mmCIF file of C-alpha atoms in Angstrom:
data_model
loop_
_atom_site.group_PDB
_atom_site.id
_atom_site.type_symbol
_atom_site.label_atom_id
_atom_site.label_comp_id
_atom_site.label_asym_id
_atom_site.label_seq_id
_atom_site.Cartn_x
_atom_site.Cartn_y
_atom_site.Cartn_z
ATOM 1 C CA MET N 148 26.922 91.311 -48.226
ATOM 2 C CA ALA N 149 27.804 89.996 -44.793
ATOM 3 C CA GLN N 150 25.081 88.662 -42.525
ATOM 4 C CA GLU N 151 24.779 89.299 -38.773
ATOM 5 C CA ARG N 152 25.925 86.479 -36.457
ATOM 6 C CA PRO N 153 23.020 84.145 -35.567
ATOM 7 C CA GLU N 154 22.329 83.939 -31.886
ATOM 8 C CA GLY N 155 23.833 80.890 -30.165
ATOM 9 C CA VAL N 156 26.548 80.268 -32.798
ATOM 10 C CA PRO N 157 29.801 81.134 -31.011
ATOM 11 C CA HIS N 158 32.058 78.931 -33.167
ATOM 12 C CA THR N 159 31.544 77.496 -36.641
ATOM 13 C CA GLY N 160 35.110 77.355 -38.005
ATOM 14 C CA ILE N 161 36.956 79.750 -40.234
ATOM 15 C CA MET N 162 36.113 77.964 -43.498
ATOM 16 C CA ASN N 163 32.379 77.824 -42.791
ATOM 17 C CA GLY N 164 31.832 81.319 -44.028
ATOM 18 C CA GLU N 165 30.361 82.743 -47.200
ATOM 19 C CA ILE N 166 31.462 84.180 -50.476
ATOM 20 C CA TRP N 167 29.699 87.110 -52.082
ATOM 21 C CA PHE N 168 30.077 88.626 -55.509
ATOM 22 C CA ALA N 169 28.620 91.769 -57.054
ATOM 23 C CA SER N 170 29.071 93.089 -60.542
ATOM 24 C CA ARG N 171 27.460 96.038 -62.378
ATOM 25 C CA TYR N 172 27.792 97.361 -65.910
ATOM 26 C CA ARG N 173 26.850 101.019 -66.343
ATOM 27 C CA TYR N 174 26.392 103.350 -69.281
ATOM 28 C CA GLU N 175 26.005 107.014 -68.256
ATOM 29 C CA PHE N 176 25.204 109.864 -70.631
ATOM 30 C CA VAL N 177 25.433 113.498 -69.376
ATOM 31 C CA GLU N 178 24.573 116.687 -71.252
ATOM 32 C CA GLN N 179 25.634 119.857 -69.369
ATOM 33 C CA ALA N 180 24.970 123.289 -70.861
ATOM 34 C CA ASN N 181 28.366 124.768 -69.953
ATOM 35 C CA LYS N 182 30.425 121.915 -71.462
ATOM 36 C CA PRO N 183 31.308 121.737 -75.176
ATOM 37 C CA ALA N 184 30.899 117.972 -75.357
ATOM 38 C CA ASP N 185 28.505 115.357 -73.828
ATOM 39 C CA ALA N 186 29.769 112.681 -71.523
ATOM 40 C CA ARG N 187 29.476 108.984 -72.369
ATOM 41 C CA ALA N 188 30.882 106.599 -69.771
ATOM 42 C CA SER N 189 30.842 102.820 -70.065
ATOM 43 C CA THR N 190 32.215 100.998 -67.043
ATOM 44 C CA LEU N 191 32.087 97.611 -65.280
ATOM 45 C CA ARG N 192 32.409 97.118 -61.525
ATOM 46 C CA ILE N 193 33.504 93.733 -60.095
ATOM 47 C CA ALA N 194 33.454 93.268 -56.340
ATOM 48 C CA PRO N 195 34.205 89.773 -54.890
ATOM 49 C CA GLY N 196 34.288 89.210 -51.196
ATOM 50 C CA PHE N 197 34.668 86.516 -48.492
ATOM 51 C CA GLU N 198 33.549 86.361 -44.922
ATOM 52 C CA THR N 199 34.873 83.679 -42.580
ATOM 53 C CA GLY N 200 32.820 81.618 -40.154
ATOM 54 C CA TYR N 201 33.063 82.302 -36.429
ATOM 55 C CA PHE N 202 36.343 81.279 -34.777
ATOM 56 C CA HIS N 203 36.339 81.534 -31.029
ATOM 57 C CA GLY N 204 34.260 84.688 -31.089
ATOM 58 C CA PHE N 205 36.001 86.353 -34.044
ATOM 59 C CA ARG N 206 35.005 86.817 -37.686
ATOM 60 C CA ALA N 207 36.943 88.388 -40.564
ATOM 61 C CA ALA N 208 36.050 89.573 -44.062
ATOM 62 C CA ALA N 209 37.701 91.042 -47.145
ATOM 63 C CA GLN N 210 36.416 92.451 -50.397
ATOM 64 C CA GLY N 211 38.150 93.648 -53.508
ATOM 65 C CA GLU N 212 36.854 96.141 -55.981
ATOM 66 C CA PHE N 213 37.790 96.600 -59.653
ATOM 67 C CA VAL N 214 36.433 99.236 -62.026
ATOM 68 C CA VAL N 215 37.288 98.942 -65.710
ATOM 69 C CA GLN N 216 36.309 100.877 -68.830
ATOM 70 C CA ILE N 217 34.642 98.850 -71.523
ATOM 71 C CA GLY N 218 33.539 101.004 -74.406
ATOM 72 C CA PRO N 219 33.171 104.788 -74.533
ATOM 73 C CA ASP N 220 35.390 106.786 -72.187
ATOM 74 C CA ASP N 221 34.405 110.258 -73.294
ATOM 75 C CA TYR N 222 33.922 111.679 -69.798
ATOM 76 C CA ASN N 223 35.741 113.488 -67.002
ATOM 77 C CA ASP N 224 36.404 110.933 -64.332
ATOM 78 C CA THR N 225 37.996 113.710 -62.162
ATOM 79 C CA ILE N 226 41.618 112.622 -62.763
ATOM 80 C CA ASN N 227 41.934 111.924 -66.513
ATOM 81 C CA GLY N 228 42.144 115.585 -67.547
ATOM 82 C CA LYS N 229 39.171 115.436 -69.963
ATOM 83 C CA THR N 230 37.616 118.627 -68.676
ATOM 84 C CA GLN N 231 35.749 119.303 -71.884
ATOM 85 C CA TYR N 232 33.256 116.662 -70.703
ATOM 86 C CA PRO N 233 30.897 116.654 -67.698
ATOM 87 C CA VAL N 234 32.026 114.690 -64.642
ATOM 88 C CA VAL N 235 31.121 111.031 -64.253
ATOM 89 C CA ALA N 236 33.003 110.070 -61.112
ATOM 90 C CA ASP N 237 33.749 106.455 -61.994
ATOM 91 C CA VAL N 238 37.533 106.113 -62.082
ATOM 92 C CA PRO N 239 39.145 102.895 -63.380
ATOM 93 C CA SER N 240 40.795 101.381 -60.359
ATOM 94 C CA SER N 241 41.746 98.248 -58.363
ATOM 95 C CA GLU N 242 41.409 98.533 -54.612
ATOM 96 C CA LEU N 243 40.975 96.640 -51.362
ATOM 97 C CA ASP N 244 37.467 97.800 -50.591
ATOM 98 C CA GLN N 245 37.008 96.152 -47.197
ATOM 99 C CA ALA N 246 39.223 94.171 -44.781
ATOM 100 C CA TYR N 247 38.033 93.936 -41.193
ATOM 101 C CA LEU N 248 37.990 91.787 -38.049
ATOM 102 C CA GLU N 249 34.984 91.511 -35.748
ATOM 103 C CA SER N 250 34.812 90.425 -32.134
ATOM 104 C CA PHE N 251 31.632 89.055 -30.460
ATOM 105 C CA HIS N 252 33.199 88.454 -27.038
ATOM 106 C CA LEU N 253 31.234 91.034 -25.013
ATOM 107 C CA PRO N 254 27.522 90.319 -24.383
ATOM 108 C CA GLY N 255 25.265 92.188 -26.778
ATOM 109 C CA THR N 256 28.260 93.965 -28.321
ATOM 110 C CA VAL N 257 30.091 93.762 -31.640
ATOM 111 C CA ILE N 258 33.509 95.406 -32.120
ATOM 112 C CA LYS N 259 34.763 95.894 -35.677
ATOM 113 C CA GLY N 260 38.154 97.162 -36.802
ATOM 114 C CA GLY N 261 39.906 97.686 -40.109
ATOM 115 C CA ARG N 262 38.478 98.940 -43.426
ATOM 116 C CA TYR N 263 34.706 98.727 -43.740
ATOM 117 C CA ALA N 264 31.645 100.236 -45.349
ATOM 118 C CA GLU N 265 29.176 102.122 -43.224
ATOM 119 C CA ASN N 266 25.638 103.275 -43.972
ATOM 120 C CA LEU N 267 24.169 105.141 -41.022
ATOM 121 C CA ASP N 268 20.399 105.628 -40.977
ATOM 122 C CA ASN N 269 19.275 107.176 -44.304
ATOM 123 C CA MET N 270 22.932 107.926 -45.266
ATOM 124 C CA ARG N 271 22.508 111.719 -44.993
ATOM 125 C CA TYR N 272 25.701 111.966 -42.918
ATOM 126 C CA VAL N 273 27.636 108.749 -43.506
ATOM 127 C CA GLY N 274 27.295 106.323 -46.419
ATOM 128 C CA SER N 275 29.208 104.081 -48.827
ATOM 129 C CA VAL N 276 28.056 106.031 -51.957
ATOM 130 C CA ALA N 277 27.052 102.711 -53.469
ATOM 131 C CA TRP N 278 25.535 104.360 -56.538
ATOM 132 C CA ARG N 279 28.994 105.070 -57.922
ATOM 133 C CA GLN N 280 31.169 102.207 -59.149
ATOM 134 C CA ASN N 281 33.871 102.760 -56.488
ATOM 135 C CA ASP N 282 32.516 102.555 -52.953
ATOM 136 C CA GLN N 283 33.433 104.965 -50.191
ATOM 137 C CA THR N 284 34.833 103.038 -47.191
ATOM 138 C CA PHE N 285 36.442 103.973 -43.884
ATOM 139 C CA ASP N 286 39.555 102.964 -41.995
ATOM 140 C CA GLY N 287 38.902 102.782 -38.247
ATOM 141 C CA ALA N 288 36.870 100.943 -35.688
ATOM 142 C CA LYS N 289 33.364 100.848 -34.305
ATOM 143 C CA VAL N 290 31.448 99.423 -31.391
ATOM 144 C CA THR N 291 27.754 98.556 -31.534
ATOM 145 C CA THR N 292 26.095 97.542 -28.313
ATOM 146 C CA GLU N 293 22.617 96.694 -26.936
ATOM 147 C CA VAL N 294 23.708 96.614 -23.282
ATOM 148 C CA PHE N 295 21.783 99.784 -22.460
ATOM 149 C CA PRO N 296 18.159 99.026 -21.659
ATOM 150 C CA GLY N 297 15.790 100.066 -24.439
ATOM 151 C CA ALA N 298 18.428 101.318 -26.845
ATOM 152 C CA THR N 299 21.159 100.495 -29.297
ATOM 153 C CA ALA N 300 24.322 102.543 -29.128
ATOM 154 C CA LEU N 301 27.104 103.025 -31.703
ATOM 155 C CA TYR N 302 30.476 104.684 -31.483
ATOM 156 C CA ALA N 303 32.842 104.761 -34.442
ATOM 157 C CA TYR N 304 36.264 106.302 -35.056
ATOM 158 C CA ILE N 305 37.464 107.005 -38.599
ATOM 159 C CA GLY N 306 41.115 107.828 -39.242
ATOM 160 C CA ASN N 307 40.942 107.763 -43.048
ATOM 161 C CA VAL N 308 38.191 108.105 -45.656
ATOM 162 C CA ASN N 309 38.675 106.083 -48.870
ATOM 163 C CA ARG N 310 36.658 108.175 -51.270
ATOM 164 C CA ILE N 311 35.006 107.257 -54.582
ATOM 165 C CA PHE N 312 37.766 108.993 -56.626
ATOM 166 C CA SER N 313 40.267 106.081 -56.116
ATOM 167 C CA ASP N 314 43.716 105.968 -54.579
ATOM 168 C CA ASP N 315 45.184 107.528 -57.714
ATOM 169 C CA SER N 316 43.424 110.828 -57.032
ATOM 170 C CA GLU N 317 44.962 113.587 -54.903
ATOM 171 C CA VAL N 318 41.635 113.756 -53.028
ATOM 172 C CA GLY N 319 41.046 110.007 -53.058
ATOM 173 C CA ASN N 320 41.913 109.649 -49.342
ATOM 174 C CA LEU N 321 41.170 111.992 -46.498
ATOM 175 C CA ASN N 322 43.238 111.794 -43.356
ATOM 176 C CA SER N 323 40.799 112.449 -40.550
ATOM 177 C CA ASN N 324 39.883 112.443 -36.879
ATOM 178 C CA ILE N 325 36.195 111.567 -36.946
ATOM 179 C CA HIS N 326 34.009 110.463 -34.053
ATOM 180 C CA LEU N 327 30.479 109.208 -34.689
ATOM 181 C CA MET N 328 28.090 108.734 -31.754
ATOM 182 C CA HIS N 329 24.597 107.365 -32.306
ATOM 183 C CA LEU N 330 21.834 106.181 -29.912
ATOM 184 C CA LYS N 331 18.585 104.623 -31.145
ATOM 185 C CA SER N 332 15.667 103.673 -28.931
ATOM 186 C CA ASP N 333 13.677 100.463 -29.121
ATOM 187 C CA PRO N 334 10.208 100.972 -30.673
ATOM 188 C CA LEU N 335 8.012 103.335 -28.655
ATOM 189 C CA PRO N 336 4.218 103.972 -28.989
ATOM 190 C CA PHE N 337 4.914 106.878 -31.388
ATOM 191 C CA GLY N 338 7.891 105.318 -33.257
ATOM 192 C CA THR N 339 11.630 105.239 -32.569
ATOM 193 C CA LEU N 340 13.853 108.043 -31.336
ATOM 194 C CA THR N 341 17.429 108.513 -32.515
ATOM 195 C CA GLY N 342 20.005 111.012 -31.303
ATOM 196 C CA TYR N 343 23.460 111.606 -32.753
ATOM 197 C CA ALA N 344 26.646 113.636 -32.531
ATOM 198 C CA TYR N 345 29.037 113.486 -35.484
ATOM 199 C CA LEU N 346 32.400 115.220 -34.963
ATOM 200 C CA MET N 347 34.428 115.408 -38.179
ATOM 201 C CA ASP N 348 37.908 116.962 -38.234
ATOM 202 C CA ILE N 349 39.164 116.296 -41.756
ATOM 203 C CA TYR N 350 42.861 117.225 -41.838
ATOM 204 C CA ASP N 351 43.289 116.914 -45.608
ATOM 205 C CA ALA N 352 40.195 119.101 -46.319
ATOM 206 C CA PRO N 353 39.709 121.420 -43.320
ATOM 207 C CA ALA N 354 36.882 123.281 -45.066
ATOM 208 C CA LEU N 355 34.812 120.087 -44.761
ATOM 209 C CA SER N 356 35.338 119.790 -41.004
ATOM 210 C CA ASN N 357 32.175 120.231 -38.864
ATOM 211 C CA ALA N 358 30.241 118.975 -35.853
ATOM 212 C CA SER N 359 26.575 118.024 -36.194
ATOM 213 C CA TYR N 360 24.180 117.395 -33.275
ATOM 214 C CA GLY N 361 20.640 116.265 -33.845
ATOM 215 C CA GLY N 362 18.006 113.623 -33.802
ATOM 216 C CA PHE N 363 14.829 112.351 -35.433
ATOM 217 C CA VAL N 364 11.658 110.448 -34.814
ATOM 218 C CA GLU N 365 10.321 107.928 -37.319
ATOM 219 C CA GLY N 366 7.463 105.436 -37.409
ATOM 220 C CA GLU N 367 4.397 104.270 -39.200
ATOM 221 C CA ARG N 368 0.670 103.794 -38.537
ATOM 222 C CA GLU N 369 -1.883 101.493 -40.134
ATOM 223 C CA LEU N 370 -4.881 103.423 -41.468
ATOM 224 C CA SER N 371 -8.254 102.294 -42.701
ATOM 225 C CA GLY N 372 -8.698 101.055 -46.261
ATOM 226 C CA GLY N 373 -5.373 99.229 -46.326
ATOM 227 C CA MET N 374 -3.324 102.445 -46.184
ATOM 228 C CA THR N 375 -0.189 103.046 -44.152
ATOM 229 C CA LEU N 376 1.166 106.361 -42.937
ATOM 230 C CA ASP N 377 4.911 106.609 -42.390
ATOM 231 C CA TYR N 378 6.778 109.630 -41.068
ATOM 232 C CA ARG N 379 10.220 110.979 -40.254
ATOM 233 C CA VAL N 380 10.947 114.381 -38.647
ATOM 234 C CA GLU N 381 14.580 115.408 -38.072
ATOM 235 C CA LEU N 382 16.298 118.468 -36.658
ATOM 236 C CA ALA N 383 20.014 119.189 -36.259
ATOM 237 C CA LEU N 384 22.506 121.961 -35.738
ATOM 238 C CA GLN N 385 25.959 122.082 -37.307
ATOM 239 C CA THR N 386 28.939 124.152 -36.060
ATOM 240 C CA ASP N 387 32.527 124.586 -37.035
ATOM 241 C CA PHE N 388 34.864 121.982 -35.588
ATOM 242 C CA GLY N 389 38.546 121.112 -35.614
ATOM 243 C CA ASP N 390 40.493 122.885 -38.358
ATOM 244 C CA GLN N 391 37.478 124.424 -40.026
ATOM 245 C CA PRO N 392 38.604 128.003 -40.958
ATOM 246 C CA VAL N 393 35.090 129.576 -40.767
ATOM 247 C CA GLN N 394 33.097 130.000 -37.601
ATOM 248 C CA TYR N 395 29.444 129.247 -38.269
ATOM 249 C CA ASP N 396 26.188 127.715 -37.021
ATOM 250 C CA ALA N 397 23.766 126.227 -39.518
ATOM 251 C CA PRO N 398 20.463 124.404 -38.964
ATOM 252 C CA TYR N 399 19.153 121.248 -40.620
ATOM 253 C CA ALA N 400 15.523 120.064 -40.886
ATOM 254 C CA ARG N 401 13.741 117.275 -42.785
ATOM 255 C CA VAL N 402 10.036 116.518 -42.704
ATOM 256 C CA ALA N 403 9.088 113.414 -44.707
ATOM 257 C CA PRO N 404 5.597 111.915 -44.367
ATOM 258 C CA GLY N 405 4.506 109.144 -46.687
ATOM 259 C CA LEU N 406 1.265 107.405 -47.558
ATOM 260 C CA SER N 407 1.300 103.825 -48.946
ATOM 261 C CA TRP N 408 -1.359 101.471 -50.307
ATOM 262 C CA ASP N 409 -1.335 98.422 -52.607
ATOM 263 C CA GLY N 410 2.286 98.915 -53.788
ATOM 264 C CA PHE N 411 1.924 102.677 -54.233
ATOM 265 C CA ARG N 412 3.585 105.335 -52.114
ATOM 266 C CA ILE N 413 3.474 109.148 -52.248
ATOM 267 C CA SER N 414 5.556 111.439 -50.088
ATOM 268 C CA PRO N 415 5.848 115.272 -49.957
ATOM 269 C CA VAL N 416 9.245 116.163 -48.469
ATOM 270 C CA TYR N 417 10.855 119.338 -47.206
ATOM 271 C CA GLU N 418 14.599 119.431 -46.451
ATOM 272 C CA LEU N 419 16.589 122.416 -45.211
ATOM 273 C CA LEU N 420 20.345 122.680 -45.237
ATOM 274 C CA GLY N 421 20.697 126.030 -43.585
ATOM 275 C CA SER N 422 23.179 128.898 -43.999
ATOM 276 C CA ASP N 423 24.803 131.201 -41.478
ATOM 277 C CA ASP N 424 24.078 134.479 -43.328
ATOM 278 C CA GLY N 425 25.948 133.223 -46.404
ATOM 279 C CA ARG N 426 29.231 132.643 -44.583
ATOM 280 C CA ALA N 427 28.906 128.876 -44.638
ATOM 281 C CA ALA N 428 26.179 126.257 -44.981
ATOM 282 C CA PHE N 429 25.262 122.833 -43.574
ATOM 283 C CA GLN N 430 27.509 120.214 -45.237
ATOM 284 C CA THR N 431 27.579 116.404 -45.098
ATOM 285 C CA PRO N 432 30.926 115.429 -46.710
ATOM 286 C CA LEU N 433 30.673 111.697 -45.921
ATOM 287 C CA ALA N 434 27.079 111.243 -47.131
ATOM 288 C CA THR N 435 25.723 109.170 -49.954
ATOM 289 C CA GLY N 436 24.723 112.453 -51.543
ATOM 290 C CA HIS N 437 23.200 110.979 -54.700
ATOM 291 C CA VAL N 438 19.983 109.913 -52.892
ATOM 292 C CA PHE N 439 19.369 113.486 -51.736
ATOM 293 C CA ASN N 440 18.415 116.698 -53.596
ATOM 294 C CA GLY N 441 17.996 115.183 -57.074
ATOM 295 C CA PHE N 442 19.706 112.543 -59.156
ATOM 296 C CA ALA N 443 21.577 115.122 -61.235
ATOM 297 C CA ASP N 444 23.957 115.627 -58.273
ATOM 298 C CA ILE N 445 23.894 119.429 -58.523
ATOM 299 C CA PHE N 446 23.847 119.948 -54.755
ATOM 300 C CA LEU N 447 26.466 117.381 -53.521
ATOM 301 C CA VAL N 448 28.072 120.466 -51.941
ATOM 302 C CA THR N 449 25.630 122.875 -50.368
ATOM 303 C CA PRO N 450 25.870 126.458 -51.649
ATOM 304 C CA ALA N 451 27.038 128.971 -49.070
ATOM 305 C CA THR N 452 23.545 130.546 -49.152
ATOM 306 C CA GLY N 453 22.056 127.197 -48.030
ATOM 307 C CA LEU N 454 19.480 124.972 -49.696
ATOM 308 C CA GLN N 455 15.741 124.423 -49.350
ATOM 309 C CA ASP N 456 14.465 121.368 -51.291
ATOM 310 C CA PHE N 457 10.710 121.053 -51.699
ATOM 311 C CA PHE N 458 9.893 117.800 -53.520
ATOM 312 C CA LEU N 459 7.214 115.266 -54.210
ATOM 313 C CA GLU N 460 8.054 111.585 -54.649
ATOM 314 C CA ALA N 461 5.725 108.907 -56.019
ATOM 315 C CA SER N 462 6.622 105.217 -56.378
ATOM 316 C CA TYR N 463 5.088 101.864 -57.195
ATOM 317 C CA LYS N 464 6.471 98.387 -56.560
ATOM 318 C CA MET N 465 4.877 95.487 -58.385
ATOM 319 C CA PRO N 466 3.724 92.782 -55.958
ATOM 320 C CA GLU N 467 4.424 89.097 -56.452
ATOM 321 C CA ARG N 468 1.891 87.506 -58.797
ATOM 322 C CA GLU N 469 1.439 84.644 -61.168
ATOM 323 C CA GLY N 470 0.398 84.776 -64.836
ATOM 324 C CA SER N 471 1.699 86.596 -67.901
ATOM 325 C CA LEU N 472 3.041 89.572 -65.893
ATOM 326 C CA ARG N 473 5.058 87.565 -63.395
ATOM 327 C CA TRP N 474 8.289 88.672 -65.117
ATOM 328 C CA LEU N 475 7.511 92.153 -63.726
ATOM 329 C CA ASN N 476 7.426 90.904 -60.112
ATOM 330 C CA GLY N 477 9.403 93.300 -57.893
ATOM 331 C CA LEU N 478 9.550 96.105 -60.538
ATOM 332 C CA LEU N 479 10.121 99.457 -58.833
ATOM 333 C CA LEU N 480 9.062 102.669 -60.536
ATOM 334 C CA LEU N 481 9.869 106.035 -58.908
ATOM 335 C CA ALA N 482 9.476 109.673 -59.856
ATOM 336 C CA GLN N 483 10.428 112.929 -58.121
ATOM 337 C CA TYR N 484 9.921 116.648 -58.820
ATOM 338 C CA HIS N 485 12.091 119.168 -56.914
ATOM 339 C CA GLU N 486 11.977 122.943 -56.425
ATOM 340 C CA PHE N 487 15.270 124.294 -55.057
ATOM 341 C CA ARG N 488 15.676 127.627 -53.250
ATOM 342 C CA SER N 489 18.314 129.230 -51.091
ATOM 343 C CA ASP N 490 18.005 129.576 -47.320
ATOM 344 C CA VAL N 491 19.233 133.176 -47.362
ATOM 345 C CA GLY N 492 19.313 135.706 -50.161
ATOM 346 C CA GLY N 493 15.951 134.808 -51.760
ATOM 347 C CA LEU N 494 17.472 132.811 -54.705
ATOM 348 C CA ASP N 495 15.439 130.472 -56.877
ATOM 349 C CA TYR N 496 18.124 127.906 -57.761
ATOM 350 C CA GLY N 497 16.085 125.828 -60.231
ATOM 351 C CA SER N 498 13.965 122.671 -60.518
ATOM 352 C CA GLU N 499 14.453 118.999 -61.375
ATOM 353 C CA PHE N 500 12.547 116.035 -62.579
ATOM 354 C CA ASP N 501 13.859 112.552 -61.805
ATOM 355 C CA ALA N 502 12.733 109.041 -62.662
ATOM 356 C CA TYR N 503 14.045 105.583 -61.768
ATOM 357 C CA ALA N 504 13.139 101.992 -62.667
ATOM 358 C CA ASN N 505 14.621 98.774 -61.235
ATOM 359 C CA LEU N 506 13.610 95.308 -62.451
ATOM 360 C CA PRO N 507 14.833 92.165 -60.641
ATOM 361 C CA LEU N 508 15.667 89.423 -63.162
ATOM 362 C CA SER N 509 16.266 85.755 -62.533
ATOM 363 C CA HIS N 510 19.368 84.180 -60.907
ATOM 364 C CA GLY N 511 20.504 87.364 -59.126
ATOM 365 C CA PHE N 512 20.514 89.716 -62.134
ATOM 366 C CA TYR N 513 18.778 93.073 -62.237
ATOM 367 C CA ALA N 514 18.368 95.960 -64.718
ATOM 368 C CA GLU N 515 17.931 99.647 -63.869
ATOM 369 C CA LEU N 516 17.334 102.914 -65.679
ATOM 370 C CA LYS N 517 17.632 106.415 -64.270
ATOM 371 C CA TYR N 518 16.834 109.857 -65.679
ATOM 372 C CA ALA N 519 17.541 113.309 -64.258
ATOM 373 C CA ASN N 520 16.733 116.702 -65.765
ATOM 374 C CA TYR N 521 17.853 119.814 -63.817
ATOM 375 C CA ARG N 522 16.625 123.179 -65.158
ATOM 376 C CA ALA N 523 18.762 125.980 -63.742
ATOM 377 C CA ASP N 524 17.476 129.416 -62.744
ATOM 378 C CA GLU N 525 19.879 131.208 -60.411
ATOM 379 C CA TYR N 526 22.381 128.383 -59.684
ATOM 380 C CA ALA N 527 24.534 125.984 -61.702
ATOM 381 C CA THR N 528 23.551 125.125 -65.269
ATOM 382 C CA ASP N 529 21.056 122.925 -67.169
ATOM 383 C CA THR N 530 22.021 119.269 -66.784
ATOM 384 C CA GLU N 531 20.425 116.095 -68.181
ATOM 385 C CA LYS N 532 21.473 112.524 -67.368
ATOM 386 C CA VAL N 533 20.433 109.096 -68.698
ATOM 387 C CA ILE N 534 21.916 106.062 -66.929
ATOM 388 C CA PHE N 535 21.470 102.401 -67.701
ATOM 389 C CA GLY N 536 22.743 99.596 -65.508
ATOM 390 C CA LEU N 537 22.771 95.791 -65.598
ATOM 391 C CA GLY N 538 23.967 94.052 -62.406
ATOM 392 C CA PHE N 539 24.443 90.729 -60.723
ATOM 393 C CA VAL N 540 24.539 89.944 -56.988
ATOM 394 C CA TYR N 541 25.416 86.636 -55.413
#
């Protein structure tokens, strides 16, 4: 993807830019207990893009995105009517994914306008949903500035959300009035501090409208024996906003320490998406939800009774080395185990085991394999997924 402007390069000429290209084949199998047939989806994503050089303080970029079926199409893509199958939200489509203009005229400030992808922090509130074949992007503008001493500030306005379901879907675009405000400190002795206010009035889906106010601290510490402790603690409060029909207040909390050594990392995590006595719960409608609360995607929408996710994550990344195992350099292995409970009502939703492997190959290729197994208790239904991907990035 696009690179940040190097310091001291105010003008390089329009044609002195860069081309990027990403492609990914995916086969996804889903077995869901309440569906009469298993889903088998075979799709290919092609995403070419071009970014210009700097022309008198401006830079522009555009990216197309094409998703095609190649092979089995026995799945519910959300608009094809095949409701006997589980959902695999990869809709065949051809879209303009990004098209934006950037200005670097103000000192320490970048202004961007048009259609663009955005991944804020850990993508809990705003993300491009890059796991799916069709990215989520935003029509609007944003300003990022470092003019305030000791901090980086961001303000973004979003007037339309281009969702993963494609332009052919009735819910593929959300007309909105969204304001994102974000302030991050420079490194402090105990880490970095971030505060935010996200005001989302979503006209086409008023039940998704909300305002979230919060912040987090994150950092890391070197320990003895070559170990590193990292940590993130976050608190927030969400209220009704705009055309939201329900008045509510719901808390959010995430505590995520991690311990790393020699390529290994282990992290016990607690996340709360609170409920206001069952009337409404904490929601993040613009998030990259797939990276939270299990790979089976059971909790992309928080139940009205809220969600507590207690999970343990363990991972290993193969370091660079020579010899017969060098073809495994960069291999990432990851496993998670989740226990899901409600915030109110004392419900035991279920549990989930997840696993993921990603292997970088030569010349920009990579392979990945993902597994998810959700065992239902008092919410949803048993769901098992196996996903294989082969990609290329230039």
